[in-house]
mmCIF file of C-alpha atoms in Angstrom:
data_model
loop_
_atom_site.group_PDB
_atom_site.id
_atom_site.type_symbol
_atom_site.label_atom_id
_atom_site.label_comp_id
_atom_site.label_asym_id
_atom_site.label_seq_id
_atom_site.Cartn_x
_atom_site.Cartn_y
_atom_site.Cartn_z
ATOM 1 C CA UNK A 100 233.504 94.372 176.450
ATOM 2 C CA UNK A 101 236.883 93.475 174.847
ATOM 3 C CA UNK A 102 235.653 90.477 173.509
ATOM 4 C CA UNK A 103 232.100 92.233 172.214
ATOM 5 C CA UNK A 104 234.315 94.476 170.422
ATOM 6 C CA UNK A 105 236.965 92.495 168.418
ATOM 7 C CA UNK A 106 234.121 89.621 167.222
ATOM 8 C CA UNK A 107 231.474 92.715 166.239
ATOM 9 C CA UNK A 108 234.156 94.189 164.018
ATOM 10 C CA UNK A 109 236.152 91.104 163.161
ATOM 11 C CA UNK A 110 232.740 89.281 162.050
ATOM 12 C CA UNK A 111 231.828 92.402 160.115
ATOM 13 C CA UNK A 112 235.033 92.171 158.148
ATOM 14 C CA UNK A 113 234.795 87.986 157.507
ATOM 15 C CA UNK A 114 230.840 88.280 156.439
ATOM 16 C CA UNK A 115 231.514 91.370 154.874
ATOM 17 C CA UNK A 116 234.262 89.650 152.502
ATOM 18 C CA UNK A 117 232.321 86.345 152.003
ATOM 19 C CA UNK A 118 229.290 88.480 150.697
ATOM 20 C CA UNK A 119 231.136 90.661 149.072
ATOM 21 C CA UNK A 120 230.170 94.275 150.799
ATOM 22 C CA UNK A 121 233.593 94.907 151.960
ATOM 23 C CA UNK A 122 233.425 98.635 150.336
ATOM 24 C CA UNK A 123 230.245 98.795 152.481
ATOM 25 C CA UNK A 124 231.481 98.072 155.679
ATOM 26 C CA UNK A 125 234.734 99.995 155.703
ATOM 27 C CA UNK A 126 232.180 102.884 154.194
ATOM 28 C CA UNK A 127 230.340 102.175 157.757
ATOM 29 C CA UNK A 128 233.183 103.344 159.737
ATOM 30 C CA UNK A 129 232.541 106.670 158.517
ATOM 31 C CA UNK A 130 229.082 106.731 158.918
ATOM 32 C CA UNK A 131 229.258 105.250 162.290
ATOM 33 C CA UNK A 132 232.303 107.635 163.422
ATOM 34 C CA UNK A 133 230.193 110.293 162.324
ATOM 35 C CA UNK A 134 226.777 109.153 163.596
ATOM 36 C CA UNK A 135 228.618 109.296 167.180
ATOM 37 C CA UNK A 136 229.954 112.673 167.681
ATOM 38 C CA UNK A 137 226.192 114.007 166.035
ATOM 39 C CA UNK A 138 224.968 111.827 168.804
ATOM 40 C CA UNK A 139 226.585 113.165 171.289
ATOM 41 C CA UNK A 140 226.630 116.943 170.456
ATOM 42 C CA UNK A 141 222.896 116.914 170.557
ATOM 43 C CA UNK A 142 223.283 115.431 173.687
ATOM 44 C CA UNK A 143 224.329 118.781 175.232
ATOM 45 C CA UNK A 144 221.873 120.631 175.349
ATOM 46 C CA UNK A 145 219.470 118.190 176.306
ATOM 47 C CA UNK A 146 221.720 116.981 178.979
ATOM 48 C CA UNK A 147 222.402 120.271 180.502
ATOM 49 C CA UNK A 148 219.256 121.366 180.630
ATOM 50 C CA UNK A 149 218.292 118.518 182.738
ATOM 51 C CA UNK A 150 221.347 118.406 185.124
ATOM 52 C CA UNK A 151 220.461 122.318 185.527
ATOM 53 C CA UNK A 152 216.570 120.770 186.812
ATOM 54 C CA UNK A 153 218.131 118.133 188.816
ATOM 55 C CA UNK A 154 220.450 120.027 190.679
ATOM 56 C CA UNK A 155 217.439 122.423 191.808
ATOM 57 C CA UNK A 156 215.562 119.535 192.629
ATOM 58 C CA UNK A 157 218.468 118.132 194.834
ATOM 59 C CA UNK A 158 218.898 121.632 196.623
ATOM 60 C CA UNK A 159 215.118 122.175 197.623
ATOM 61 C CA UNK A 160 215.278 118.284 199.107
ATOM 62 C CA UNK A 161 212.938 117.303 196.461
ATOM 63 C CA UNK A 162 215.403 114.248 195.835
ATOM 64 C CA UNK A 163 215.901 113.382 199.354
ATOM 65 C CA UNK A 164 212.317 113.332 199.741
ATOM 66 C CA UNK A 165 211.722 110.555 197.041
ATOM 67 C CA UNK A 166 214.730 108.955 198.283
ATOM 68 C CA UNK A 167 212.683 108.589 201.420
ATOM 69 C CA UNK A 168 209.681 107.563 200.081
ATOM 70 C CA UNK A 169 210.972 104.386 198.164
ATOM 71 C CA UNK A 170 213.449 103.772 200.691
ATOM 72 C CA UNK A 171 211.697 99.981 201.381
ATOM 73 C CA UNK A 172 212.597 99.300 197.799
ATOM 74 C CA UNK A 173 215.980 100.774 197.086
ATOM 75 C CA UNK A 174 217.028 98.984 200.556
ATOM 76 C CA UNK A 175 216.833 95.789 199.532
ATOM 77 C CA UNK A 176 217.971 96.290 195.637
ATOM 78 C CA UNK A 177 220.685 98.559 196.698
ATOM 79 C CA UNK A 178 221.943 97.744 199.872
ATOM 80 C CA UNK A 179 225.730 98.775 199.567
ATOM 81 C CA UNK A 180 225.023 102.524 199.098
ATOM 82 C CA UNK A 181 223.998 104.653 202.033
ATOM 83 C CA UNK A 182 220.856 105.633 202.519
ATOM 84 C CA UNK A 183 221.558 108.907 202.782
ATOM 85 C CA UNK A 184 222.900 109.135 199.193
ATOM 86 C CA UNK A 185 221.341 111.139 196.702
ATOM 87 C CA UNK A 186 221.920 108.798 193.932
ATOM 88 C CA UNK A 187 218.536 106.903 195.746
ATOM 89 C CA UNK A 188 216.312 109.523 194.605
ATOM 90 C CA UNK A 189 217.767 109.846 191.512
ATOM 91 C CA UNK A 190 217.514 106.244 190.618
ATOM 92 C CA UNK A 191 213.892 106.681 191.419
ATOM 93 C CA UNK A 192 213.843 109.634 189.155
ATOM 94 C CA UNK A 193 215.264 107.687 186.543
ATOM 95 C CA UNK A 194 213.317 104.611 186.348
ATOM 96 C CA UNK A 195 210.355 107.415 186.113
ATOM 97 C CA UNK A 196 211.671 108.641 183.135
ATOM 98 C CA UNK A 197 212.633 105.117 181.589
ATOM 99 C CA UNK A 198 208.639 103.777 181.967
ATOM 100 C CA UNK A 199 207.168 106.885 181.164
ATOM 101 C CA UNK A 200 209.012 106.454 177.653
ATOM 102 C CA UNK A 201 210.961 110.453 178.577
ATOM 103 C CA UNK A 202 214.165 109.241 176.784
ATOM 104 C CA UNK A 203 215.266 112.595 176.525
ATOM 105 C CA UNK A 204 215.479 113.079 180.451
ATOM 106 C CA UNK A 205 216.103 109.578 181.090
ATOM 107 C CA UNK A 206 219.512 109.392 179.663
ATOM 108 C CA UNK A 207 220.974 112.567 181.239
ATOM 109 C CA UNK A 208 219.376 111.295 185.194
ATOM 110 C CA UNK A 209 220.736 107.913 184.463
ATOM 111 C CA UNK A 210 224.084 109.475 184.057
ATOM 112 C CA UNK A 211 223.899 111.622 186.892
ATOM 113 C CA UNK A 212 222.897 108.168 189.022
ATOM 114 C CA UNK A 213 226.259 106.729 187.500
ATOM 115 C CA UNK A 214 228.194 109.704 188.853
ATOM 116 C CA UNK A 215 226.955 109.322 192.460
ATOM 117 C CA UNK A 216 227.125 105.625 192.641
ATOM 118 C CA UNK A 217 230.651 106.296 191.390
ATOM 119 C CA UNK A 218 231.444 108.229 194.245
ATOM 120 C CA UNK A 219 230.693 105.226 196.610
ATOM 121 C CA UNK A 220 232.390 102.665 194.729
ATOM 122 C CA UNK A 221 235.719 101.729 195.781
ATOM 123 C CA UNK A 222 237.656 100.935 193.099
ATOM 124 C CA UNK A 223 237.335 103.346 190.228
ATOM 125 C CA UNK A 224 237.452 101.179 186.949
ATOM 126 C CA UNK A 225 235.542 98.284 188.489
ATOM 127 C CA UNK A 226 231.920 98.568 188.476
ATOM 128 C CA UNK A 227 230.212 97.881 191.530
ATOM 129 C CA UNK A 228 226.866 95.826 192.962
ATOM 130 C CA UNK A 229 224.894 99.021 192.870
ATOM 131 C CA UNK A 230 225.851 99.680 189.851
ATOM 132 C CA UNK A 231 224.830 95.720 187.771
ATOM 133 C CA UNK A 232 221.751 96.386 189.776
ATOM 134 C CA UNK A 233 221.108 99.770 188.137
ATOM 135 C CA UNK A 234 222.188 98.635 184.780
ATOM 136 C CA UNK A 235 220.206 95.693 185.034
ATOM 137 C CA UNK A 236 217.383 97.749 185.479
ATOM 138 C CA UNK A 237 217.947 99.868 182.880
ATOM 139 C CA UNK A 238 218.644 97.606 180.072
ATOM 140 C CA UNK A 239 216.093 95.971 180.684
ATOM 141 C CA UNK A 240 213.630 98.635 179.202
ATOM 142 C CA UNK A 241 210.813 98.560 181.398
ATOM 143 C CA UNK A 242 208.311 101.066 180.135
ATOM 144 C CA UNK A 243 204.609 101.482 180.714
ATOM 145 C CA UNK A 244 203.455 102.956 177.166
ATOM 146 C CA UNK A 245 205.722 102.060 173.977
ATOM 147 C CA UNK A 246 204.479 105.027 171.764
ATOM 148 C CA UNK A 247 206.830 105.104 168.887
ATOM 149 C CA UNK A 248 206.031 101.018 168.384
ATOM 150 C CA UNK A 249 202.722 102.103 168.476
ATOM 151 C CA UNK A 250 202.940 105.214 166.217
ATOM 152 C CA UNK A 251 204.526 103.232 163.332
ATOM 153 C CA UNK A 252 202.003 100.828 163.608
ATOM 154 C CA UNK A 253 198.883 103.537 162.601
ATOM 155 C CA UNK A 254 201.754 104.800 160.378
ATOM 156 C CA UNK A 255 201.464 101.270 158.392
ATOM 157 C CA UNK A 256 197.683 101.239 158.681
ATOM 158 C CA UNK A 257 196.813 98.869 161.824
ATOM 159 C CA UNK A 258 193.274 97.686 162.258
ATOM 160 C CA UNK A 259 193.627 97.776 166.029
ATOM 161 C CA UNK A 260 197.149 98.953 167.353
ATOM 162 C CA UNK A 261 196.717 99.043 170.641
ATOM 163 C CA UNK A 262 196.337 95.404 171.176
ATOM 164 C CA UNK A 263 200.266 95.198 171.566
ATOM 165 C CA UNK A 264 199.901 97.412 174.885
ATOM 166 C CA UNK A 265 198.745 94.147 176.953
ATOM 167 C CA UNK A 266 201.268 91.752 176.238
ATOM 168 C CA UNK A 267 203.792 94.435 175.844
ATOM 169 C CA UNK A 268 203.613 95.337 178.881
ATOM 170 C CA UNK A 269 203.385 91.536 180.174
ATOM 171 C CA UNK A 270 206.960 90.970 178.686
ATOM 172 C CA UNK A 271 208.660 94.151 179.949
ATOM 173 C CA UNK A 272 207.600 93.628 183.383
ATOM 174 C CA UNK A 273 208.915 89.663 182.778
ATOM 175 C CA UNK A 274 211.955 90.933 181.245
ATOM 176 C CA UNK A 275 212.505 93.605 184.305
ATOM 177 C CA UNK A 276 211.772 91.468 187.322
ATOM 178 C CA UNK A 277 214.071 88.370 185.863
ATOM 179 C CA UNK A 278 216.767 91.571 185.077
ATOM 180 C CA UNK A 279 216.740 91.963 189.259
ATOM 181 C CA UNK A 280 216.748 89.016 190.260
ATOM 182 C CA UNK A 281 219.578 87.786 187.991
ATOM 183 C CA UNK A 282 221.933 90.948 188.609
ATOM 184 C CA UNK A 283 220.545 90.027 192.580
ATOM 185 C CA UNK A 284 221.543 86.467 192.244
ATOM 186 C CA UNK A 285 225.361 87.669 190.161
ATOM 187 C CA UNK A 286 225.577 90.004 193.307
ATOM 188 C CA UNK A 287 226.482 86.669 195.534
ATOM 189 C CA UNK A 288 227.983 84.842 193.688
ATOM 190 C CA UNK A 289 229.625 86.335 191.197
ATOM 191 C CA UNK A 290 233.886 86.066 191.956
ATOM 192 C CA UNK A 291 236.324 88.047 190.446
ATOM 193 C CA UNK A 292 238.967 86.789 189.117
ATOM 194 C CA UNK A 293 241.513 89.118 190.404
ATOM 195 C CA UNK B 95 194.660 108.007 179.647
ATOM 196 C CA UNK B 96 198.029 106.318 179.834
ATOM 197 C CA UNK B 97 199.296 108.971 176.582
ATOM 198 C CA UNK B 98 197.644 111.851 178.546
ATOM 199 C CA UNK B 99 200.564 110.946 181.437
ATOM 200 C CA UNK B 100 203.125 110.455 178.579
ATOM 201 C CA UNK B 101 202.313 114.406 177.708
ATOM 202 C CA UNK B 102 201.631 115.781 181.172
ATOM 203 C CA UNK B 103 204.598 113.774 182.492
ATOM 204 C CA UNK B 104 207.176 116.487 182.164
ATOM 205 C CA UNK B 105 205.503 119.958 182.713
ATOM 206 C CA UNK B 106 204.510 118.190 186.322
ATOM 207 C CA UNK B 107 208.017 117.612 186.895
ATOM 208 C CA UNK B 108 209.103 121.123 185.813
ATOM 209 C CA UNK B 109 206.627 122.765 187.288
ATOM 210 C CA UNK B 110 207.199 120.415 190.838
ATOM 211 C CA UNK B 111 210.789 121.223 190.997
ATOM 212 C CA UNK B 112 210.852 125.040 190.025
ATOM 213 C CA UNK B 113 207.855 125.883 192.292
ATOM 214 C CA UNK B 114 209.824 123.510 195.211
ATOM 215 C CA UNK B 115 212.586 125.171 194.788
ATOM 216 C CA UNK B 116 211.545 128.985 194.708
ATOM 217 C CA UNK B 117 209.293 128.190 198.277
ATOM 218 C CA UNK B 118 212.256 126.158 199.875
ATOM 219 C CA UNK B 119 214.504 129.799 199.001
ATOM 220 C CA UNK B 120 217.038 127.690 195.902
ATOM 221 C CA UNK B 121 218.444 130.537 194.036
ATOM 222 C CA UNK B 122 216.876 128.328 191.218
ATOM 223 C CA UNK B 123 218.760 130.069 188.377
ATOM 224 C CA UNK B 124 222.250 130.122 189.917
ATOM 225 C CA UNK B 125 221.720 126.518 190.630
ATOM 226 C CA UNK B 126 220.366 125.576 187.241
ATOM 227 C CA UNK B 127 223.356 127.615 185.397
ATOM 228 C CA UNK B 128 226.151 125.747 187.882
ATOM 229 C CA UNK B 129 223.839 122.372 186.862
ATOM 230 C CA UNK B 130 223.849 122.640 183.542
ATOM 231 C CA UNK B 131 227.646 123.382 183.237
ATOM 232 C CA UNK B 132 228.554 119.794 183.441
ATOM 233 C CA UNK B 133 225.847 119.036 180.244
ATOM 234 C CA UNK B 134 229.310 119.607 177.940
ATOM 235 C CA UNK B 135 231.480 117.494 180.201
ATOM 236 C CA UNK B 136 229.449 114.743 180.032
ATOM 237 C CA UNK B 137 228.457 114.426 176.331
ATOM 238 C CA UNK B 138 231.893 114.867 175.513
ATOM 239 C CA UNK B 139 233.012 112.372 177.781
ATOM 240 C CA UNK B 140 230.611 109.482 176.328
ATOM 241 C CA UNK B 141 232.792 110.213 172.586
ATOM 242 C CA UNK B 142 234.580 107.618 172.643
ATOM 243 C CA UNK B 143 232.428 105.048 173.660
ATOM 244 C CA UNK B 144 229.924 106.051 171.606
ATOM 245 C CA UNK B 145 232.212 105.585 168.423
ATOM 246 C CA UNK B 146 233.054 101.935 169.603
ATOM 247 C CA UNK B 147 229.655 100.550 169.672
ATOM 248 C CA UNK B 148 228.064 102.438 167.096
ATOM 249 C CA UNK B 149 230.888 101.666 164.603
ATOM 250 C CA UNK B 150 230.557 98.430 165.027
ATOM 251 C CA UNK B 151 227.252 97.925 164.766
ATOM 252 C CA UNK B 152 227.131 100.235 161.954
ATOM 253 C CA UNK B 153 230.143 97.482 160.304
ATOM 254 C CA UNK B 154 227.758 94.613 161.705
ATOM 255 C CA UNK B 155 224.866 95.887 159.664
ATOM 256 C CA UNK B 156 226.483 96.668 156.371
ATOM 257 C CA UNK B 157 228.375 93.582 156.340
ATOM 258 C CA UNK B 158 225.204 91.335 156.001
ATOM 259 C CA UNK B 159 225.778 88.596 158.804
ATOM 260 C CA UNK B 160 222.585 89.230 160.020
ATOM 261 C CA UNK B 161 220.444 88.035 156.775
ATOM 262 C CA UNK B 162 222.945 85.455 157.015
ATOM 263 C CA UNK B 163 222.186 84.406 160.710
ATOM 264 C CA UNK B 164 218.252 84.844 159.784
ATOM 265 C CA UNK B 165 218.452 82.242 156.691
ATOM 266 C CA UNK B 166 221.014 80.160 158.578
ATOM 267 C CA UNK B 167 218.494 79.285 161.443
ATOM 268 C CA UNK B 168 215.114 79.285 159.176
ATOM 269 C CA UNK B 169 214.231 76.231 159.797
ATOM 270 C CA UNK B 170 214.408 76.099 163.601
ATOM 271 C CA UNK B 171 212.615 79.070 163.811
ATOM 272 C CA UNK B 172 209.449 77.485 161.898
ATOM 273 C CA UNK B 173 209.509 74.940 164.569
ATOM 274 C CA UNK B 174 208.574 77.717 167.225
ATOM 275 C CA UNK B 175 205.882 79.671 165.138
ATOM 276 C CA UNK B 176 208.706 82.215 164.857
ATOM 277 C CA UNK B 177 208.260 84.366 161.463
ATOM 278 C CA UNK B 178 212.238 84.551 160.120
ATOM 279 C CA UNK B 179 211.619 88.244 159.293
ATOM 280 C CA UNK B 180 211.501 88.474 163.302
ATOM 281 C CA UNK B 181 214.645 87.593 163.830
ATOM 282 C CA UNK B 182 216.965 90.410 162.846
ATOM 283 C CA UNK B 183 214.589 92.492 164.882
ATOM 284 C CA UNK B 184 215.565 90.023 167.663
ATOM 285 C CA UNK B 185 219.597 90.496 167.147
ATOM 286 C CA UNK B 186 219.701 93.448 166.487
ATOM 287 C CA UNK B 187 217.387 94.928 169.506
ATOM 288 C CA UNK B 188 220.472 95.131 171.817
ATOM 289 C CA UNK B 189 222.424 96.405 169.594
ATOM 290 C CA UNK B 190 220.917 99.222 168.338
ATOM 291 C CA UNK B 191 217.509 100.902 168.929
ATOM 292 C CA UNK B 192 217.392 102.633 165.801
ATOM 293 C CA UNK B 193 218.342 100.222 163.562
ATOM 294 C CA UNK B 194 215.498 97.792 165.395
ATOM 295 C CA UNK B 195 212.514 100.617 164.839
ATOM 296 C CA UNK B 196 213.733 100.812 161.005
ATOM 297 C CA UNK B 197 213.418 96.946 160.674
ATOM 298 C CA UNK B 198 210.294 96.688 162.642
ATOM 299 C CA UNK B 199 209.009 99.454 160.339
ATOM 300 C CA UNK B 200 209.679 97.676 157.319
ATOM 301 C CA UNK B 201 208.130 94.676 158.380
ATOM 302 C CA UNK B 202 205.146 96.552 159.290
ATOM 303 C CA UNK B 203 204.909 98.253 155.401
ATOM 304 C CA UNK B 204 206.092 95.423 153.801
ATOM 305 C CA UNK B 205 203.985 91.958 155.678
ATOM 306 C CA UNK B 206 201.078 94.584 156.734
ATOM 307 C CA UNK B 207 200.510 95.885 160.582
ATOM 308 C CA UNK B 208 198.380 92.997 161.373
ATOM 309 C CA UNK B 209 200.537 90.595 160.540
ATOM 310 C CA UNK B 210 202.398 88.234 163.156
ATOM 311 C CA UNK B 211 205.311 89.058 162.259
ATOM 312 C CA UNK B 212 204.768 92.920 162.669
ATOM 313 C CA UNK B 213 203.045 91.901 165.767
ATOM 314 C CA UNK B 214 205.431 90.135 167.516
ATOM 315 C CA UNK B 215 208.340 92.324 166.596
ATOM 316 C CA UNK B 216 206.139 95.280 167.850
ATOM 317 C CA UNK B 217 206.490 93.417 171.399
ATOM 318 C CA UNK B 218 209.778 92.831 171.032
ATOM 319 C CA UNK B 219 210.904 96.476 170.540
ATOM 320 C CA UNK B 220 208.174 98.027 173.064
ATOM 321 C CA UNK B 221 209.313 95.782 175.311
ATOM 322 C CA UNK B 222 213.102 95.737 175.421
ATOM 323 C CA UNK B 223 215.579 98.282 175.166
ATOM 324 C CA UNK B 224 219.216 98.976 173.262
ATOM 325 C CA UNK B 225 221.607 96.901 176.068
ATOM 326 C CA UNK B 226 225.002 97.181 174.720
ATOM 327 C CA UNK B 227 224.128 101.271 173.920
ATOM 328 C CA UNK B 228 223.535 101.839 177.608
ATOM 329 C CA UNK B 229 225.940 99.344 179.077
ATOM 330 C CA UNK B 230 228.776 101.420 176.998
ATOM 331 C CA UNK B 231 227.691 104.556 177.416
ATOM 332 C CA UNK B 232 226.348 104.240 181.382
ATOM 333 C CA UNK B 233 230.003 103.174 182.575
ATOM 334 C CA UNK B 234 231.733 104.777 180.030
ATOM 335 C CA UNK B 235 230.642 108.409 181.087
ATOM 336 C CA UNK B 236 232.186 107.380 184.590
ATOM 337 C CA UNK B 237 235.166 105.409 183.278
ATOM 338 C CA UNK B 238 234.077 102.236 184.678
ATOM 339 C CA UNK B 239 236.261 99.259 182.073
ATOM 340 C CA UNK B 240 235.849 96.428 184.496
ATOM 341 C CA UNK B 241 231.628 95.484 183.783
ATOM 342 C CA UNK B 242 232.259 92.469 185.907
ATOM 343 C CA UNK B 243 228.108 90.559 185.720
ATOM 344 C CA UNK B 244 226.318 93.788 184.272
ATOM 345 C CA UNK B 245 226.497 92.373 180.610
ATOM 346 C CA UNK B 246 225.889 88.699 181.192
ATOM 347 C CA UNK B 247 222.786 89.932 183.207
ATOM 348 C CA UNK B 248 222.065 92.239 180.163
ATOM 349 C CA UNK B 249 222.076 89.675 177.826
ATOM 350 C CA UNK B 250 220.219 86.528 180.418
ATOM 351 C CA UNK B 251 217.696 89.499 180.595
ATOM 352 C CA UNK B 252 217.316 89.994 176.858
ATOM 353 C CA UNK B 253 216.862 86.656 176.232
ATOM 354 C CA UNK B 254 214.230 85.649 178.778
ATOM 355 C CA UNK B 255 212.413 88.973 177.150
ATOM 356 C CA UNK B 256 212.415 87.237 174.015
ATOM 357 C CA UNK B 257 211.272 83.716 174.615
ATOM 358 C CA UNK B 258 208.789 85.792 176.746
ATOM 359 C CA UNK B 259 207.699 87.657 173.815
ATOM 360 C CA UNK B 260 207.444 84.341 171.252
ATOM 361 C CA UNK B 261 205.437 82.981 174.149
ATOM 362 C CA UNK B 262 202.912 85.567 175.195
ATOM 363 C CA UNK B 263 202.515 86.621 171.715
ATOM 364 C CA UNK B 264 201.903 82.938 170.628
ATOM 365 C CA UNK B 265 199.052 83.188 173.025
ATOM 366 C CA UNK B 266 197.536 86.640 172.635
ATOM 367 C CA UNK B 267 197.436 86.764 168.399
ATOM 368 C CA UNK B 268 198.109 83.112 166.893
ATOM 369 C CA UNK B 269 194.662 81.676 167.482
ATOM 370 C CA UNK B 270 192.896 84.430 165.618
ATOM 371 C CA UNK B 271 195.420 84.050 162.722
ATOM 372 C CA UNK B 272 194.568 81.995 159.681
#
């Protein structure tokens, strides 16, 4: 992440003098600063209302049931978190939300996820297997329906828009299963340098 | 059919965990209330790593490098089929989902929605989603610095959803293209 961050600004600054928009990207600082904290205000709402759902749905055992029900999966993707933790449910929960295109309740489950794989994880600034493996799934994007692709698409007038839905969902399911099996293969043999 | 899940997808859940809840004896508003306390804690606590990446890929964007990048490589890119206005969409994908939906709409207005290019970019964004946004904000709200393989695996799966979007695309709409 250190190294993301000094080239994305540092390049920024070097293109941004050669074509001459330096005015524009210190003016982006702003905008970005301020994008961020509007970002994450309406975040709270959102975010509580859907950590107020999950923790009913942990209570009645709603969670623990799912966590049961996928429990042939999660074993084998997650196998350094007890299978007892709610974070399996969650995860299951979460991936839900991700392909059903629910960004709204996807982000606020992810984080609870994060939270209780957290709690598992040994040392507190390092991330751990179960949590690449989550994150891996994640970024990836897998979802079943892209609607807003498909809405801007009638938007500009398409003869037949849902011909992307096919081979959309060809390269997200590509994209996801390589995701697993890389952050599978990092998980052995991956070494830390420290 | 698969929209009608999209828009009963979240009254089911609602209505699954409420009902649940009030059978299995949850004092469901209590818990909801003591829930829904932490909804400020944790917005607040993704500030700061929300600033980082979204100022610089707000800097990124304004300072042109990706226009740049896109004229730069033009002529590889022709070699693969690859329309050149795809590739910002490409870069800037991981980077930031927003900024991806307002490229892939311009190429939509501006080459027509039956173009390849809007085509292929329409993959590319249904397909993928905005890595470095959830890689920063996923381990930031938990205070998780050390990523050790998350972003390489990130990235490794980015890519292969790229190639397999110039390839499966290649199949599905070039023949039928002038």
């Amino acid at each position: 992440m250190n190294y993301i961050f000094y080239f994305l600004i540092v390049i920024s600054l070097i293109a941004g003098a050669i074509n001459g928009r330096l005015s524009d990207v210190v003016n982006s600082i702003l905008t970005g600063a301020e994008l961020s904290v509007k970002i994450a205000f309406s975040l709270i709402g959102i975010m509580a209302f859907w950590l107020g759902m999950m923790r009913i749905a942990e209570k009645s055992g709603l969670v623990h049931l799912i966590a049961k029900i996928i429990r042939p999966i999660t074993k084998w993707l997650f196998n350094e978190i007890s299978p007892d933790s709610p974070a399996l449910g969650n995860i299951a929960l979460s991936f839900s939300a991700n392909a059903l295109g629910l960004a709204n309740a996807a982000t606020p489950i992810g984080l609870k996820v994060m939270e209780e794989l957290q709690e598992e994880n040994k040392q507190k600034d390092t991330a751990s297997n179960s949590m690449c493996m989550f994150l891996a799934m994640c970024t990836a994007g897998f979802q079943i329906v892209p609607a807003t692709v498909i809405a801007i698409l009638v938007g500009a007038g398409a003869k037949n828009p849902t011909e992307i839905i096919a081979p959309t969902m060809l390269v997200t399911s590509i994209a996801f299963i390589s995701a697993i099996l890389v952050a599978k293969l990092f998980s052995k043999l991956w070494r830390d340098n420290q | 059919m698969i929209s009608l899940i999209s828009l009963w997808a979240i009254p089911v859940i609602l209505f699954v965990i409420l009902t649940l809840g009030l059978v299995k004896k949850v004092p469901i508003y209590e818990e909801f209330t003591e829930g829904a306390k932490d909804g400020f804690k944790v917005a607040v606590n993704i500030i700061p790593y929300l600033v980082a990446i979204i100022v610089g890929v707000s800097m990124l964007r304004a300072s042109g490098v990706i226009d740049m990048l896109a004229q730069f490589s033009a002529p590889v890119l022709h070699k693969f089929m690859i329309p050149v206005e795809a590739l910002p969409v490409m870069i800037v994908r991981s980077l930031s989902g927003a900024a991806a939906l307002g490229l892939f709409s311009d190429i939509a207005h501006h080459f027509g929605p039956d173009s390849y290019a809007a085509k292929l970019c329409a993959v590319i964004v249904g397909s993928s989603e905005t890595t470095f946004y959830v890689l920063a904000v996923y381990f930031g709200s938990v205070g998780i610095k050390k990523l050790r393989y998350a972003m390489l695996t990130g990235i490794i799966a980015d890519i292969i959803g790229v190639v397999a979007a110039i390839i499966v695309c290649s199949h599905f709409f070039l023949p039928n293209i002038g």
